[in-house]
Coordinates of C-alpha atoms and ligand atoms in Angstrom, one line a residue:
M173 CA 0.1 -0.1 0.1
H174 CA 1.0 3.6 -0.8
E175 CA 2.6 5.6 2.1
E176 CA 0.9 8.9 0.9
N177 CA -2.6 7.4 0.9
I178 CA -2.5 7.0 4.8
N179 CA -3.0 10.8 5.3
S180 CA -5.2 10.3 8.3
E181 CA -4.7 8.5 11.5
T182 CA -7.9 9.8 13.2
K183 CA -10.6 7.6 14.1
E184 CA -14.3 8.0 13.5
N185 CA -16.1 10.5 16.2
D186 CA -12.4 11.7 17.2
S187 CA -12.8 15.5 17.5
I188 CA -10.0 15.9 14.8
K189 CA -11.3 15.7 11.4
P190 CA -9.4 13.7 8.7
S191 CA -7.5 15.8 6.5
N192 CA -7.0 15.6 2.7
F193 CA -6.4 17.8 -0.3
I194 CA -10.1 18.2 -0.9
R195 CA -10.8 19.4 2.6
D196 CA -7.8 21.7 2.3
I197 CA -9.3 23.3 -0.7
I198 CA -12.7 23.7 1.2
D199 CA -11.0 25.2 4.1
E200 CA -9.3 27.8 1.7
D201 CA -12.7 28.5 0.0
L202 CA -14.2 29.0 3.4
K203 CA -11.5 31.4 4.6
I204 CA -12.4 33.8 1.6
N205 CA -15.8 33.2 2.2
K206 CA -16.5 31.6 -1.2
N207 CA -20.2 30.4 -1.9
E208 CA -21.0 32.6 1.2
G209 CA -19.5 29.8 3.3
R210 CA -21.7 27.0 2.0
V211 CA -20.3 23.5 1.6
H212 CA -22.6 21.4 -0.6
T213 CA -21.6 18.2 -2.3
R214 CA -23.6 15.4 -4.2
F215 CA -23.3 11.7 -4.7
P216 CA -24.3 10.9 -8.2
P217 CA -24.9 7.1 -9.0
E218 CA -25.8 6.0 -12.4
P219 CA -28.7 3.3 -11.5
N220 CA -27.5 0.9 -13.7
G221 CA -26.2 -1.6 -11.0
Y222 CA -25.4 -2.2 -7.3
L223 CA -23.1 0.1 -5.5
H224 CA -19.6 -1.3 -4.8
I225 CA -17.0 -0.7 -2.3
G226 CA -15.4 2.0 -4.7
H227 CA -18.8 3.8 -4.4
A228 CA -18.7 3.5 -0.6
K229 CA -15.5 5.6 -0.8
S230 CA -17.1 8.3 -2.6
I231 CA -20.2 8.1 -0.6
C232 CA -18.0 8.5 2.8
L233 CA -16.1 11.2 1.2
N234 CA -19.1 13.2 -0.1
F235 CA -21.4 12.6 3.0
G236 CA -18.3 13.0 5.2
I237 CA -17.6 16.6 4.1
A238 CA -21.1 17.6 4.2
R239 CA -21.4 16.5 7.9
D240 CA -18.1 17.8 9.0
Y241 CA -18.5 21.0 7.4
K242 CA -22.3 21.3 8.7
G243 CA -23.3 21.5 4.9
F244 CA -25.4 19.2 2.8
C245 CA -24.9 16.3 0.4
N246 CA -27.3 15.5 -2.4
L247 CA -28.2 12.2 -3.6
R248 CA -28.6 12.8 -7.5
F249 CA -29.5 9.7 -9.7
D250 CA -27.6 10.2 -13.1
D251 CA -30.4 8.7 -15.1
T252 CA -29.5 10.3 -18.5
N253 CA -29.2 6.8 -20.1
P254 CA -32.5 5.2 -20.5
A255 CA -31.6 1.8 -21.8
K256 CA -29.4 0.4 -18.9
E257 CA -31.4 2.0 -15.9
E258 CA -34.1 0.0 -13.6
V259 CA -35.8 0.9 -10.7
E260 CA -34.6 -2.0 -8.9
Y261 CA -31.2 -0.2 -8.9
V262 CA -32.6 3.2 -7.4
D263 CA -33.9 1.2 -4.5
S264 CA -30.8 -0.8 -3.8
I265 CA -28.5 2.5 -3.9
K266 CA -30.9 4.2 -1.2
E267 CA -30.7 1.0 0.8
D268 CA -27.0 0.7 0.6
I269 CA -26.4 4.6 1.5
K270 CA -28.4 4.4 4.2
W271 CA -27.0 1.2 5.8
L272 CA -23.5 2.9 5.5
G273 CA -25.0 5.7 7.9
F274 CA -25.8 8.5 5.7
D275 CA -28.7 10.5 5.2
W276 CA -29.4 12.7 2.1
G277 CA -32.8 14.0 3.7
E278 CA -35.1 15.6 1.4
R279 CA -32.4 16.2 -1.3
E280 CA -33.1 13.1 -3.4
Y281 CA -32.6 14.2 -7.1
Y282 CA -32.9 12.8 -10.5
A283 CA -31.1 14.3 -13.6
S284 CA -34.1 13.4 -15.5
D285 CA -35.8 16.0 -13.5
Y286 CA -33.8 18.6 -15.0
F287 CA -34.7 17.4 -18.7
Y288 CA -36.8 20.5 -19.6
K289 CA -34.1 23.0 -18.0
L290 CA -31.3 21.3 -19.9
Y291 CA -33.4 21.5 -23.3
D292 CA -33.8 25.1 -22.6
F293 CA -30.0 25.5 -21.7
A294 CA -29.1 24.0 -25.1
V295 CA -31.7 26.3 -26.9
Q296 CA -29.8 29.2 -25.3
L297 CA -26.6 27.8 -26.4
I298 CA -27.8 27.5 -30.1
K299 CA -29.1 31.1 -30.1
Q300 CA -25.9 32.2 -28.8
G301 CA -24.0 30.3 -31.7
D302 CA -22.5 27.8 -29.2
A303 CA -24.0 24.6 -30.3
Y304 CA -25.4 23.3 -33.6
V305 CA -27.2 20.2 -35.0
D306 CA -24.9 17.8 -36.6
S307 CA -26.6 15.4 -39.2
C308 CA -23.2 13.4 -39.9
S309 CA -23.1 9.8 -38.9
S310 CA -21.1 8.9 -35.9
E311 CA -18.3 7.5 -38.2
E312 CA -18.0 10.7 -40.0
I313 CA -17.8 12.6 -36.7
K314 CA -15.2 10.3 -35.3
E315 CA -13.2 11.0 -38.6
L316 CA -13.4 14.8 -38.6
R317 CA -12.6 15.3 -35.0
G318 CA -8.9 14.2 -35.5
N319 CA -6.9 13.0 -32.8
P320 CA -4.8 14.6 -30.0
T321 CA -1.8 15.2 -32.3
E322 CA -4.0 16.3 -35.4
P323 CA -6.6 18.9 -35.4
G324 CA -10.0 18.3 -36.3
K325 CA -11.7 19.5 -39.5
E326 CA -15.0 21.3 -39.8
G327 CA -18.0 19.2 -41.0
P328 CA -20.5 20.3 -43.6
Y329 CA -23.3 21.1 -40.9
R330 CA -21.1 23.1 -38.6
N331 CA -22.2 26.5 -39.8
R332 CA -25.9 26.0 -40.0
S333 CA -27.9 29.1 -39.2
V334 CA -29.3 29.8 -35.8
E335 CA -33.0 29.4 -37.2
E336 CA -32.1 26.0 -38.9
N337 CA -30.5 24.6 -35.6
L338 CA -33.4 25.7 -33.6
D339 CA -35.9 24.1 -36.0
L340 CA -34.2 20.8 -36.3
F341 CA -33.4 20.6 -32.6
E342 CA -37.0 21.3 -31.9
R343 CA -38.1 18.6 -34.2
M344 CA -35.4 16.1 -33.0
K345 CA -37.3 16.8 -29.6
N346 CA -40.6 16.1 -31.1
G347 CA -39.5 12.7 -32.5
E348 CA -39.6 13.4 -36.1
F349 CA -36.1 11.6 -36.7
P350 CA -35.1 8.0 -36.3
D351 CA -32.2 7.2 -33.7
G352 CA -28.9 8.5 -35.2
K353 CA -30.2 10.8 -37.4
H354 CA -28.8 14.0 -35.9
V355 CA -27.0 14.9 -32.8
L356 CA -26.8 18.4 -30.9
R357 CA -23.0 19.4 -30.7
A358 CA -21.4 22.1 -28.5
K359 CA -19.4 24.6 -31.2
G360 CA -16.2 24.3 -29.3
N361 CA -12.5 24.5 -30.7
L362 CA -11.8 21.8 -33.3
S363 CA -7.9 22.3 -32.9
S364 CA -7.9 22.0 -28.9
P365 CA -5.3 19.5 -27.8
N366 CA -8.4 18.5 -25.4
M367 CA -10.4 16.2 -27.4
N368 CA -13.4 17.0 -25.1
L369 CA -13.5 20.5 -26.4
R370 CA -13.7 19.7 -30.0
D371 CA -17.5 20.0 -30.5
S372 CA -18.7 17.5 -27.7
I373 CA -22.0 15.8 -28.4
M374 CA -25.0 17.1 -26.0
Y375 CA -27.8 15.4 -27.2
R376 CA -28.5 12.1 -29.3
I377 CA -31.7 10.9 -30.4
R378 CA -32.8 7.6 -28.7
H379 CA -36.6 6.1 -28.9
A380 CA -36.2 4.6 -25.5
H381 CA -38.4 4.2 -22.7
H382 CA -37.1 5.8 -19.4
H383 CA -37.9 4.6 -16.0
R384 CA -39.0 8.0 -14.8
T385 CA -39.6 10.2 -17.8
G386 CA -41.6 7.5 -19.8
D387 CA -41.7 8.1 -23.6
K388 CA -41.9 11.8 -22.9
W389 CA -38.4 12.3 -24.4
C390 CA -36.8 10.9 -27.5
I391 CA -33.6 12.9 -27.1
Y392 CA -31.2 12.2 -24.3
P393 CA -28.3 14.6 -22.7
M394 CA -24.9 13.2 -22.8
Y395 CA -23.1 12.9 -19.2
D396 CA -20.9 15.8 -19.7
W397 CA -23.9 18.0 -20.7
A398 CA -26.4 16.8 -18.0
H399 CA -23.8 16.8 -15.1
G400 CA -22.2 20.3 -14.8
Q401 CA -25.5 21.9 -15.2
S402 CA -27.3 19.5 -12.9
D403 CA -24.5 20.7 -10.3
S404 CA -25.0 24.2 -11.1
I405 CA -28.9 24.0 -10.7
E406 CA -28.4 22.1 -7.3
K407 CA -26.0 25.0 -6.3
I408 CA -23.2 22.4 -5.4
T409 CA -20.3 24.0 -4.4
H410 CA -17.7 21.0 -4.9
S411 CA -18.5 18.5 -7.2
I412 CA -16.0 15.8 -6.6
C413 CA -15.4 13.1 -9.0
T414 CA -12.9 10.5 -10.0
L415 CA -9.8 11.0 -11.9
E416 CA -10.9 10.0 -15.6
F417 CA -13.1 13.2 -15.4
E418 CA -9.9 15.4 -15.1
N419 CA -9.8 16.2 -18.9
H420 CA -13.7 16.5 -18.9
R421 CA -13.3 19.7 -16.4
P422 CA -12.5 22.3 -19.2
L423 CA -15.8 21.3 -20.8
Y424 CA -17.5 21.3 -17.5
D425 CA -16.2 24.8 -16.9
W426 CA -16.9 25.8 -20.9
Y427 CA -20.6 25.1 -20.7
I428 CA -21.2 26.7 -17.3
E429 CA -19.4 29.8 -18.7
K430 CA -21.2 30.0 -21.9
L431 CA -24.7 29.5 -19.9
G432 CA -23.7 32.2 -17.4
I433 CA -24.9 30.4 -14.7
Y434 CA -23.6 29.3 -11.1
H435 CA -20.2 27.5 -11.1
P436 CA -19.5 24.8 -8.9
Q437 CA -15.9 23.8 -8.9
Q438 CA -15.2 20.2 -10.0
I439 CA -12.2 18.6 -7.9
E440 CA -11.0 15.1 -9.3
F441 CA -9.5 12.4 -6.5
A442 CA -8.2 8.7 -7.3
R443 CA -10.8 5.9 -7.4
L444 CA -10.6 3.2 -5.2
N445 CA -8.9 0.1 -6.4
L446 CA -8.6 -3.2 -4.7
N447 CA -6.7 -6.2 -5.6
Y448 CA -8.4 -9.3 -6.2
T449 CA -11.1 -7.3 -6.9
I450 CA -13.2 -6.3 -9.9
M451 CA -15.1 -3.2 -9.5
S452 CA -16.5 -2.2 -12.7
K453 CA -20.5 -2.6 -13.0
R454 CA -20.5 -3.8 -16.3
K455 CA -18.2 -6.8 -15.3
L456 CA -20.1 -7.2 -12.1
L457 CA -23.3 -7.5 -14.1
E458 CA -21.7 -10.1 -16.3
L459 CA -20.9 -12.3 -13.4
V460 CA -24.5 -11.7 -12.2
E461 CA -26.1 -12.6 -15.7
G462 CA -23.7 -15.4 -16.2
K463 CA -24.7 -17.0 -12.6
F464 CA -21.0 -17.1 -11.8
V465 CA -22.4 -15.9 -8.3
A466 CA -25.9 -16.0 -7.0
G467 CA -26.8 -12.4 -7.5
W468 CA -25.7 -8.9 -7.0
D469 CA -25.5 -9.5 -3.1
D470 CA -23.7 -12.9 -3.3
P471 CA -21.3 -12.6 -0.3
R472 CA -18.3 -13.2 -2.6
M473 CA -19.3 -9.9 -4.5
P474 CA -17.5 -6.4 -3.9
T475 CA -21.1 -4.7 -3.7
I476 CA -22.3 -3.2 -0.7
S477 CA -25.1 -5.4 -0.4
A478 CA -22.8 -8.3 -0.6
F479 CA -20.7 -7.0 2.3
R480 CA -23.7 -6.4 4.2
R481 CA -25.0 -9.9 3.8
R482 CA -21.5 -11.3 4.5
G483 CA -21.5 -9.8 7.9
Y484 CA -19.4 -6.6 7.4
T485 CA -20.2 -3.7 9.8
P486 CA -21.0 -0.3 8.1
E487 CA -18.5 1.1 10.8
S488 CA -15.6 -1.1 9.4
I489 CA -16.3 0.1 5.8
R490 CA -16.5 3.8 7.0
T491 CA -13.1 3.2 8.7
F492 CA -11.8 1.7 5.6
A493 CA -12.8 4.7 3.6
E494 CA -10.9 6.9 5.9
R495 CA -7.8 4.9 6.1
V496 CA -7.4 4.5 2.6
G497 CA -7.5 8.4 2.4
V498 CA -7.9 10.5 -0.7
A499 CA -5.2 10.5 -3.3
K500 CA -4.5 12.4 -6.4
R501 CA -2.9 9.4 -8.3
D502 CA -4.2 6.0 -9.1
N503 CA -3.2 3.4 -6.8
I504 CA -4.1 -0.2 -5.6
I505 CA -5.3 -1.0 -2.1
D506 CA -4.6 -4.5 -0.5
L507 CA -7.7 -6.3 0.2
A508 CA -6.2 -7.5 3.4
L509 CA -6.5 -3.8 4.6
L510 CA -10.1 -3.9 4.4
E511 CA -10.3 -7.2 6.2
H512 CA -8.3 -6.2 8.9
T513 CA -10.1 -3.3 9.5
L514 CA -13.2 -5.5 9.8
R515 CA -11.6 -7.9 12.3
E516 CA -10.7 -5.0 14.3
D517 CA -14.1 -3.7 14.7
L518 CA -15.8 -7.5 14.9
N519 CA -13.3 -8.3 17.6
K520 CA -14.7 -5.3 19.8
R521 CA -18.3 -6.2 18.9
A522 CA -18.9 -9.9 18.3
Q523 CA -20.2 -12.3 20.6
R524 CA -17.9 -15.6 21.0
V525 CA -19.5 -18.9 20.9
M526 CA -18.4 -22.3 20.1
A527 CA -19.3 -24.2 16.8
V528 CA -17.9 -27.2 15.2
L529 CA -17.8 -27.3 11.6
R530 CA -16.7 -30.7 10.5
P531 CA -17.9 -32.7 13.9
L532 CA -15.8 -35.7 15.1
K533 CA -17.6 -37.6 18.0
V534 CA -16.0 -37.8 21.3
T535 CA -17.2 -40.1 24.2
I536 CA -15.8 -39.5 27.3
T537 CA -15.9 -43.0 28.9
N538 CA -15.1 -42.1 32.6
Y539 CA -17.9 -39.4 32.7
P540 CA -21.1 -40.2 34.5
D541 CA -23.9 -41.3 31.9
N542 CA -26.5 -38.8 32.7
L543 CA -24.7 -35.8 34.2
V544 CA -24.9 -32.4 32.7
E545 CA -22.6 -29.8 33.8
E546 CA -23.4 -26.0 33.2
M547 CA -20.4 -23.8 32.8
D548 CA -19.9 -20.1 32.5
A549 CA -18.5 -18.9 29.4
V550 CA -17.3 -15.3 28.5
N551 CA -19.1 -13.5 25.9
N552 CA -16.5 -11.0 24.7
P553 CA -13.1 -10.7 26.5
E554 CA -12.9 -7.4 25.0
D555 CA -16.2 -6.2 26.5
D556 CA -17.2 -6.9 30.2
L557 CA -20.4 -5.5 29.6
M558 CA -21.4 -8.3 27.1
G559 CA -21.4 -10.6 30.3
S560 CA -21.4 -14.5 30.2
R561 CA -23.7 -17.3 29.1
T562 CA -24.3 -20.8 30.0
I563 CA -22.7 -23.6 28.1
Y564 CA -23.4 -27.5 28.8
F565 CA -20.9 -30.5 29.3
S566 CA -21.8 -34.1 28.9
K567 CA -20.5 -37.3 28.4
E568 CA -20.9 -37.2 24.5
I569 CA -19.2 -34.0 22.8
Y570 CA -18.1 -32.9 19.2
I571 CA -14.6 -31.5 18.2
E572 CA -13.4 -30.3 15.0
Q573 CA -11.9 -33.3 12.9
D574 CA -8.8 -31.3 12.2
D575 CA -8.1 -31.1 16.0
F576 CA -7.2 -34.7 16.1
M577 CA -4.3 -36.6 14.4
E578 CA -3.8 -40.1 14.5
N579 CA -0.1 -39.8 13.6
P580 CA 0.7 -36.2 14.9
M581 CA 3.3 -34.0 13.0
K582 CA 5.7 -32.1 15.1
K583 CA 4.2 -29.3 17.2
F584 CA 0.9 -30.5 16.8
F585 CA -0.4 -29.6 20.4
R586 CA -4.1 -30.7 19.9
L587 CA -5.5 -34.2 20.3
S588 CA -3.6 -37.5 19.4
P589 CA -3.7 -41.1 20.8
G590 CA -2.2 -41.1 24.2
N591 CA -2.0 -37.4 24.4
E592 CA -3.8 -34.7 26.3
V593 CA -5.8 -31.5 25.4
R594 CA -7.7 -29.1 27.2
L595 CA -11.5 -28.5 26.3
R596 CA -12.1 -24.7 26.6
Y597 CA -14.1 -23.9 29.9
A598 CA -14.2 -27.7 30.8
Y599 CA -11.6 -30.5 31.3
I600 CA -8.4 -31.9 30.1
I601 CA -9.1 -35.1 28.2
K602 CA -6.8 -37.8 27.0
C603 CA -7.5 -39.9 23.7
D604 CA -7.5 -43.7 24.6
D605 CA -9.0 -45.2 21.5
V606 CA -9.5 -44.5 17.8
I607 CA -12.8 -46.1 16.3
K608 CA -13.0 -46.5 12.7
D609 CA -15.6 -47.6 10.2
E610 CA -14.8 -50.5 7.8
N611 CA -13.1 -48.1 5.2
G612 CA -10.7 -47.1 8.0
N613 CA -12.3 -43.6 8.4
I614 CA -12.1 -42.2 11.9
I615 CA -15.8 -42.0 13.3
E616 CA -15.3 -41.7 17.0
L617 CA -12.7 -41.3 19.6
K618 CA -12.8 -42.8 23.2
C619 CA -11.3 -40.5 25.7
S620 CA -11.1 -40.1 29.4
Y621 CA -11.3 -36.8 31.4
D622 CA -9.3 -35.7 34.6
P623 CA -12.2 -34.5 37.1
E624 CA -9.3 -32.5 38.9
T625 CA -8.7 -30.2 35.9
K626 CA -12.2 -28.2 35.7
S627 CA -11.4 -24.8 34.3
G628 CA -11.8 -21.9 36.7
S629 CA -11.4 -24.4 39.7
T630 CA -8.3 -24.1 42.1
A631 CA -7.5 -27.7 41.0
S632 CA -7.2 -26.8 37.5
Q633 CA -3.7 -25.5 37.5
R634 CA -2.3 -28.4 35.4
K635 CA -1.2 -27.1 32.1
V636 CA -1.3 -28.7 28.8
K637 CA -0.1 -27.2 25.6
G638 CA -3.3 -27.1 23.6
T639 CA -7.0 -25.8 24.0
I640 CA -9.5 -26.8 21.6
H641 CA -13.3 -25.9 21.4
W642 CA -16.1 -28.3 21.3
V643 CA -20.0 -28.5 21.7
S644 CA -22.2 -31.2 23.8
A645 CA -23.6 -33.8 21.4
K646 CA -27.1 -33.8 22.9
H647 CA -27.4 -30.1 23.4
A648 CA -25.9 -28.9 20.0
I649 CA -28.1 -27.7 17.0
E650 CA -27.4 -28.0 13.5
A651 CA -26.6 -25.5 10.9
E652 CA -25.3 -25.0 7.4
V653 CA -22.2 -23.0 7.3
R654 CA -21.0 -21.3 4.0
L655 CA -17.4 -20.5 3.9
Y656 CA -16.5 -17.7 1.6
D657 CA -12.9 -16.9 0.2
R658 CA -11.8 -14.3 -2.4
L659 CA -13.7 -14.5 -5.7
F660 CA -10.5 -14.3 -8.0
T661 CA -7.3 -16.1 -7.4
D662 CA -5.4 -13.3 -9.4
E663 CA -4.4 -10.0 -8.0
D664 CA -5.7 -8.0 -11.0
P665 CA -8.2 -10.1 -12.6
G666 CA -9.4 -7.3 -14.8
G667 CA -5.8 -6.5 -15.8
H668 CA -5.1 -9.0 -18.5
K669 CA -5.2 -8.1 -22.0
D670 CA -5.2 -11.5 -23.5
K671 CA -7.5 -13.2 -20.9
D672 CA -11.1 -12.7 -19.5
F673 CA -11.5 -11.9 -15.8
K674 CA -13.6 -14.8 -15.4
E675 CA -11.0 -17.2 -16.1
F676 CA -9.4 -16.2 -12.6
I677 CA -12.3 -16.9 -10.6
N678 CA -11.5 -19.1 -7.5
P679 CA -12.9 -22.3 -7.5
L680 CA -12.6 -22.5 -4.0
S681 CA -14.7 -19.2 -3.3
L682 CA -17.4 -21.0 -1.8
E683 CA -17.7 -24.2 0.4
I684 CA -20.8 -25.3 1.9
L685 CA -20.8 -27.4 5.1
S686 CA -23.8 -29.0 6.2
G687 CA -24.5 -30.6 9.8
C688 CA -22.4 -28.3 11.5
K689 CA -22.9 -28.4 15.3
L690 CA -23.5 -25.2 17.2
E691 CA -23.9 -24.5 20.8
P692 CA -27.6 -24.1 21.8
Y693 CA -27.3 -20.5 22.4
L694 CA -27.4 -19.7 18.6
K695 CA -30.9 -21.3 18.5
D696 CA -32.6 -17.9 18.3
S697 CA -30.1 -16.2 16.0
N698 CA -31.8 -13.6 13.9
P699 CA -30.8 -13.0 10.3
G700 CA -27.8 -10.6 10.4
D701 CA -26.5 -11.6 13.8
R702 CA -22.7 -11.7 13.9
Y703 CA -20.6 -14.0 16.0
Q704 CA -17.0 -15.0 16.4
F705 CA -17.0 -18.9 16.3
E706 CA -14.0 -19.3 18.5
R707 CA -10.9 -20.2 16.6
L708 CA -12.7 -20.4 13.6
G709 CA -13.5 -16.8 12.4
Y710 CA -16.4 -14.3 12.2
F711 CA -19.7 -15.7 11.2
C712 CA -23.2 -14.1 10.3
A713 CA -26.7 -15.6 10.0
D714 CA -27.5 -15.2 6.4
S715 CA -30.3 -12.4 6.1
K716 CA -31.9 -14.3 3.0
D717 CA -31.8 -18.1 3.6
S718 CA -31.4 -18.5 7.6
N719 CA -34.7 -19.1 9.6
K720 CA -35.9 -20.7 12.5
D721 CA -36.4 -24.1 10.7
K722 CA -32.9 -23.9 9.1
L723 CA -30.0 -21.8 10.5
V724 CA -27.4 -20.5 7.9
F725 CA -24.3 -18.8 8.7
N726 CA -21.8 -17.0 6.3
R727 CA -18.1 -16.9 7.3
T728 CA -17.6 -13.2 7.1
V729 CA -13.7 -13.5 7.5
T730 CA -11.2 -15.6 9.1
L731 CA -9.4 -14.7 12.4
K732 CA -6.2 -14.2 10.7
D733 CA -5.1 -13.4 7.0
T734 CA -4.5 -16.6 5.4
W735 CA -3.5 -15.2 2.1
A736 CA -0.5 -13.6 3.7
K737 CA 0.9 -16.9 4.4
I738 CA 0.3 -18.2 0.9
S739 CA 1.9 -15.3 -1.1
K740 CA 4.9 -15.6 1.3
G741 CA 5.3 -19.1 0.2
Ligands
ATP998 P1 -18.0 1.8 -12.5 O1 -16.9 2.2 -13.3 O2 -17.8 0.7 -11.6 O3 -19.3 1.1 -13.4 P2 -19.2 4.3 -12.3 O4 -18.1 5.6 -12.1 O5 -19.6 4.4 -13.8 O6 -18.5 3.1 -11.7 P3 -21.2 5.8 -11.2 O7 -22.6 5.1 -10.7 O8 -21.2 6.8 -12.3 O9 -20.3 4.6 -11.5 O10 -20.5 6.5 -9.8 C1 -21.2 7.4 -8.8 C2 -20.1 8.2 -8.2 O11 -19.0 7.1 -7.6 C3 -19.2 8.7 -9.1 O12 -19.0 10.2 -8.6 C4 -17.9 8.2 -9.4 O13 -16.6 8.8 -9.6 C5 -17.7 7.3 -7.9 N1 -17.1 5.9 -8.0 C6 -17.2 5.0 -8.8 N2 -16.3 4.0 -8.7 C7 -15.5 4.5 -7.8 C8 -14.2 4.0 -7.2 N3 -13.7 2.9 -7.4 N4 -13.8 4.8 -6.2 C9 -14.1 6.0 -6.0 N5 -15.2 6.4 -6.2 C10 -15.9 5.7 -7.3
MG999 MG1 -20.4 6.4 -14.7

């Protein structure tokens, strides 16, 4: 990770505000009372997919600035492209922003609400001689535009009269022409080294149904034409966007100056890139439509709804967004930083419980047949206020299959024939006998316990090297547990010219375990409840599939970064 990105060590709710170059610009603006001291930002998603973790960074930045400067942040749907946009996406975007902890109040806007206003602005530019209707084909337009080292050439329609332009533009709006017949273009500078200033297209004809305006319009504004004017209409003071719009800024400023309207300031920052992650909505849609994942909220996806379902907390995502900082140059953040931030947060808040994912039955031969002992287990050693709960111990228990080795390797301190191990909160047991089925698979262990070693009692001072978790067989409840891992095996799955990103999908990204044994305390878990399964990781009851009849838990994250070891070899 880049050093320069960690420009803030401050934690949330600390009195010190995070600092970054955008906040520095705002501070300077406030000093000279620019915009009468107002700070007003916006978050402008295009409703053509679910929000991902990159959007979360932009949300935290825009809403965070509004919060800290006592300003406002608008939610504005950039719905200028009728073909790809859907109401489902609008709803999911609102839900995700709320879940992250931000509130746009009454300020929910749509670029499509400004279609009339934008049309009037376009008429104004035509009347000023700053826009014209071009009837060239898109190939001809491309050809005439030149390239960054070669100036563009005037097309045959560039010098149409204002009257003719006004007439054609109105007829474009009235639906008299088929798609592609004409476009409205800004009359810029064909020899500008910035291609965006070479007569950018403002409107194209598209006979398509729009999710809000229906069939009212058949001309739709281009992003560059709609965006700055929408910012201006909403009196946005600082229009924060990602770096790819840097060379669009001269056009952003050009439109506003020609119209003579309120002038917001566009500021660009580096988008969030994460290794092992795809962050383009188009590619994420490909994963959904190709059924490579179970939907936009499949817990392996980098979408906010998937993180929520997997068990991430909004706090951990906000802290992460702050930690990666706001950079001016592109960079790649290690996914391990996000997972580390999550573990830190879950460690503080997650209730500890015991769960056995791959059960191996253990019979404690010298334990009384019908005795049940109740033991007190700490709910969270990080938080005394979380108290304790009762767990049950009896003659038959389950332990994890890999906590036993018949022929232990060196430094294996768990259970093996003739060896002892401590059962967490309970006794030290010794393995006396290994029972196998006819195929030689281990199906049960016969153990004996030392009654003098009960945890917490003064007699329990005897020490053994290993402690393992367990659940009482007759008290255990069953659950399905889904183990998630990174969706891609490659650090930069989208960065290969000769290979499709889907070739790098991790075949082991989902493992489903059924018949897992959990302590009975988990019986009443509600969807979304988070726990630490001791020694195994953090888990969350699935919000879609878990219910009273069938418990389903997602592994949110392991306790340690298992990938760090792998990459070190
Ligand atoms: P994608 O390229 O993933 O499809 P997009 O930029 O087309 O995303 P928009 O809906 O247009 O998606 O984005 C809404 C806002 O979120 C924009 O201001 C955009 O700059 C910002 N944004 C998108 N991706 C990232 C990212 N990876 N990091 C930071 N901000 C982002
Ligand atoms: Mg976009």
